Amino acid sequence: GAGVSQSPSNKVTEKGKDVELRCDPISGHTALYWYRQSLGQGLEFLIYFQGNSAPDKSGLPSDRFSAERTGGSVSTLTIQRTQQEDSAVYLCASSSPGGRYEQYFGPGTRLTVT
Amino acid sequence: QKEVEQDPGPLSVPEGAIVSLNCTYSNSAFQYFMWYRQYSRKGPELLMYTYSSGNKEDGRFTAQVDKSSKYISLFIRDSQPSDSATYLCATKKGGNEKLTFGTGTRLTIIP
């Protein structure tokens, strides 16, 4: 079946603008994760959604970052008042109940803030 | 200090060689250990996972965990040019879904 999809694949924005990044998880996967991958930094956990439970937002770097997941499926990561240090690849992953060690990743959105 | 340390490389080896990739971690609460492979401009894909200490083999790949020394390894036998990618180690605590990643090692297999 289809894997995790993300859009857009690339986004260039000016400093101070808001951006929205979208993730479509694998159908039937109840858990959804957002990570950020910066050069030389590896993947950094941002936020985790599981079913109807309150999300784990412990990795969000500042209050400019927020995410929502509508209807238990599609998720949107919003970055307000973007800064140059927000430039990175934003990766989304999903996993199925009982298979939580196996997170399936999307191709990512490459964000460049100029 | 990062919770998971990984030598970023780059690492270049000739085709057919045995590759050894390693990570160390500092938090003894980590119980699950994974290796992901990431090709350029793609998302990571899970290669191997192990729970607690021990070895796990899958074809040409062997994952090894030594909890006493907080050391995790991935061995690739008979390396192929198609193995050229960035390899990321990852760990997870029990009951916590967040993965903590190393920075990744960029590997090139030279034909």
Short mmCIF file of N, CA and C in Angstrom, two decimals, chain A residues 10 33 35 37 40-45 48 56 58 91 100-108 110, chain B residues 2 32 34 36 38 41-46 49 86 88 92 96-104:
data_model
loop_
_atom_site.label_atom_id
_atom_site.label_comp_id
_atom_site.label_asym_id
_atom_site.label_seq_id
_atom_site.Cartn_x
_atom_site.Cartn_y
_atom_site.Cartn_z
N ASN A 10 9.58 20.53 -1.00
CA ASN A 10 10.51 21.64 -0.76
C ASN A 10 9.73 22.91 -0.48
N TYR A 33 4.37 10.80 14.18
CA TYR A 33 5.52 11.49 14.79
C TYR A 33 6.07 12.53 13.82
N TYR A 35 9.70 14.70 13.22
CA TYR A 35 11.10 14.86 13.57
C TYR A 35 11.68 15.97 12.69
N GLN A 37 15.45 17.12 10.95
CA GLN A 37 16.80 16.66 10.65
C GLN A 37 17.60 17.83 10.12
N GLY A 40 24.26 17.61 10.33
CA GLY A 40 25.17 17.28 11.43
C GLY A 40 24.50 17.08 12.78
N GLN A 41 23.16 17.14 12.82
CA GLN A 41 22.45 17.02 14.09
C GLN A 41 21.64 15.76 14.22
N GLY A 42 21.53 14.97 13.18
CA GLY A 42 20.69 13.78 13.28
C GLY A 42 19.23 14.16 13.34
N LEU A 43 18.40 13.19 13.66
CA LEU A 43 16.96 13.44 13.76
C LEU A 43 16.60 13.85 15.17
N GLU A 44 15.82 14.91 15.27
CA GLU A 44 15.41 15.45 16.56
C GLU A 44 13.91 15.30 16.69
N PHE A 45 13.45 14.63 17.74
CA PHE A 45 12.03 14.42 17.98
C PHE A 45 11.34 15.75 18.24
N TYR A 48 4.54 13.84 19.11
CA TYR A 48 4.00 12.50 18.89
C TYR A 48 2.51 12.50 19.19
N ASP A 56 2.29 14.27 22.79
CA ASP A 56 3.54 14.51 23.51
C ASP A 56 4.29 15.60 22.76
N SER A 58 6.84 17.37 23.91
CA SER A 58 8.05 17.69 24.66
C SER A 58 9.24 18.08 23.80
N LEU A 91 10.62 15.59 8.96
CA LEU A 91 10.21 14.23 8.63
C LEU A 91 9.02 13.82 9.48
N ARG A 100 5.27 -0.52 17.53
CA ARG A 100 5.74 0.83 17.78
C ARG A 100 7.25 0.99 17.63
N TYR A 101 8.00 -0.11 17.56
CA TYR A 101 9.42 0.07 17.31
C TYR A 101 9.65 0.38 15.85
N GLU A 102 8.68 0.08 15.00
CA GLU A 102 8.87 0.28 13.57
C GLU A 102 8.08 1.49 13.11
N GLN A 103 8.78 2.60 13.01
CA GLN A 103 8.20 3.83 12.52
C GLN A 103 8.53 3.95 11.03
N TYR A 104 7.52 4.18 10.23
CA TYR A 104 7.67 4.31 8.79
C TYR A 104 7.74 5.80 8.47
N PHE A 105 8.82 6.19 7.80
CA PHE A 105 9.06 7.61 7.55
C PHE A 105 8.62 8.02 6.15
N GLY A 106 8.17 9.25 6.05
CA GLY A 106 7.93 9.87 4.76
C GLY A 106 9.23 10.43 4.20
N PRO A 107 9.19 11.01 3.01
CA PRO A 107 10.40 11.52 2.36
C PRO A 107 10.87 12.86 2.93
N GLY A 108 10.02 13.51 3.70
CA GLY A 108 10.41 14.78 4.32
C GLY A 108 10.05 16.00 3.51
N ARG A 110 11.82 19.66 2.82
CA ARG A 110 13.04 20.45 3.01
C ARG A 110 12.65 21.92 3.10
N LYS B 2 25.34 14.55 24.01
CA LYS B 2 24.16 13.93 23.43
C LYS B 2 23.92 12.58 24.06
N TYR B 32 15.31 -0.44 23.70
CA TYR B 32 15.13 -0.87 22.32
C TYR B 32 16.16 -0.14 21.46
N MET B 34 17.73 0.34 17.45
CA MET B 34 17.39 0.20 16.04
C MET B 34 18.49 0.77 15.16
N TYR B 36 18.63 2.43 11.26
CA TYR B 36 17.91 2.90 10.09
C TYR B 36 18.91 3.21 8.99
N GLN B 38 19.30 5.49 5.46
CA GLN B 38 18.71 6.64 4.78
C GLN B 38 19.49 6.94 3.51
N ARG B 41 18.04 12.19 0.05
CA ARG B 41 16.74 12.79 -0.25
C ARG B 41 15.56 11.86 0.03
N LYS B 42 15.79 10.84 0.87
CA LYS B 42 14.72 9.93 1.24
C LYS B 42 14.56 9.92 2.76
N GLY B 43 13.42 9.36 3.23
CA GLY B 43 13.26 9.19 4.66
C GLY B 43 13.99 7.94 5.14
N PRO B 44 14.31 7.87 6.43
CA PRO B 44 14.97 6.67 6.96
C PRO B 44 14.07 5.44 6.86
N GLU B 45 14.68 4.28 6.65
CA GLU B 45 13.94 3.03 6.66
C GLU B 45 14.58 2.08 7.69
N LEU B 46 13.72 1.36 8.42
CA LEU B 46 14.22 0.48 9.47
C LEU B 46 14.94 -0.72 8.87
N TYR B 49 16.27 -4.16 14.43
CA TYR B 49 15.99 -3.72 15.80
C TYR B 49 16.35 -4.84 16.75
N THR B 86 23.41 6.72 4.44
CA THR B 86 23.68 7.15 5.82
C THR B 86 22.97 6.18 6.76
N LEU B 88 21.77 5.36 10.59
CA LEU B 88 21.44 6.03 11.84
C LEU B 88 21.09 4.99 12.89
N LYS B 92 15.21 3.67 22.20
CA LYS B 92 13.89 3.99 22.75
C LYS B 92 13.76 3.40 24.13
N ASN B 96 7.80 4.51 26.14
CA ASN B 96 7.96 5.86 25.59
C ASN B 96 8.21 5.71 24.10
N GLU B 97 7.39 6.36 23.29
CA GLU B 97 7.47 6.13 21.85
C GLU B 97 8.51 6.99 21.13
N LYS B 98 9.09 7.92 21.83
CA LYS B 98 10.05 8.82 21.20
C LYS B 98 11.34 8.08 20.89
N LEU B 99 11.83 8.22 19.67
CA LEU B 99 13.13 7.68 19.28
C LEU B 99 14.20 8.74 19.45
N THR B 100 15.33 8.33 20.00
CA THR B 100 16.50 9.21 20.10
C THR B 100 17.54 8.68 19.13
N PHE B 101 17.94 9.53 18.19
CA PHE B 101 18.82 9.12 17.10
C PHE B 101 20.25 9.60 17.32
N GLY B 102 21.20 8.82 16.76
CA GLY B 102 22.54 9.33 16.56
C GLY B 102 22.54 10.24 15.35
N THR B 103 23.68 10.89 15.11
CA THR B 103 23.76 11.85 14.01
C THR B 103 23.84 11.18 12.65
N GLY B 104 24.14 9.86 12.62
CA GLY B 104 24.24 9.16 11.36
C GLY B 104 25.68 9.07 10.87
#
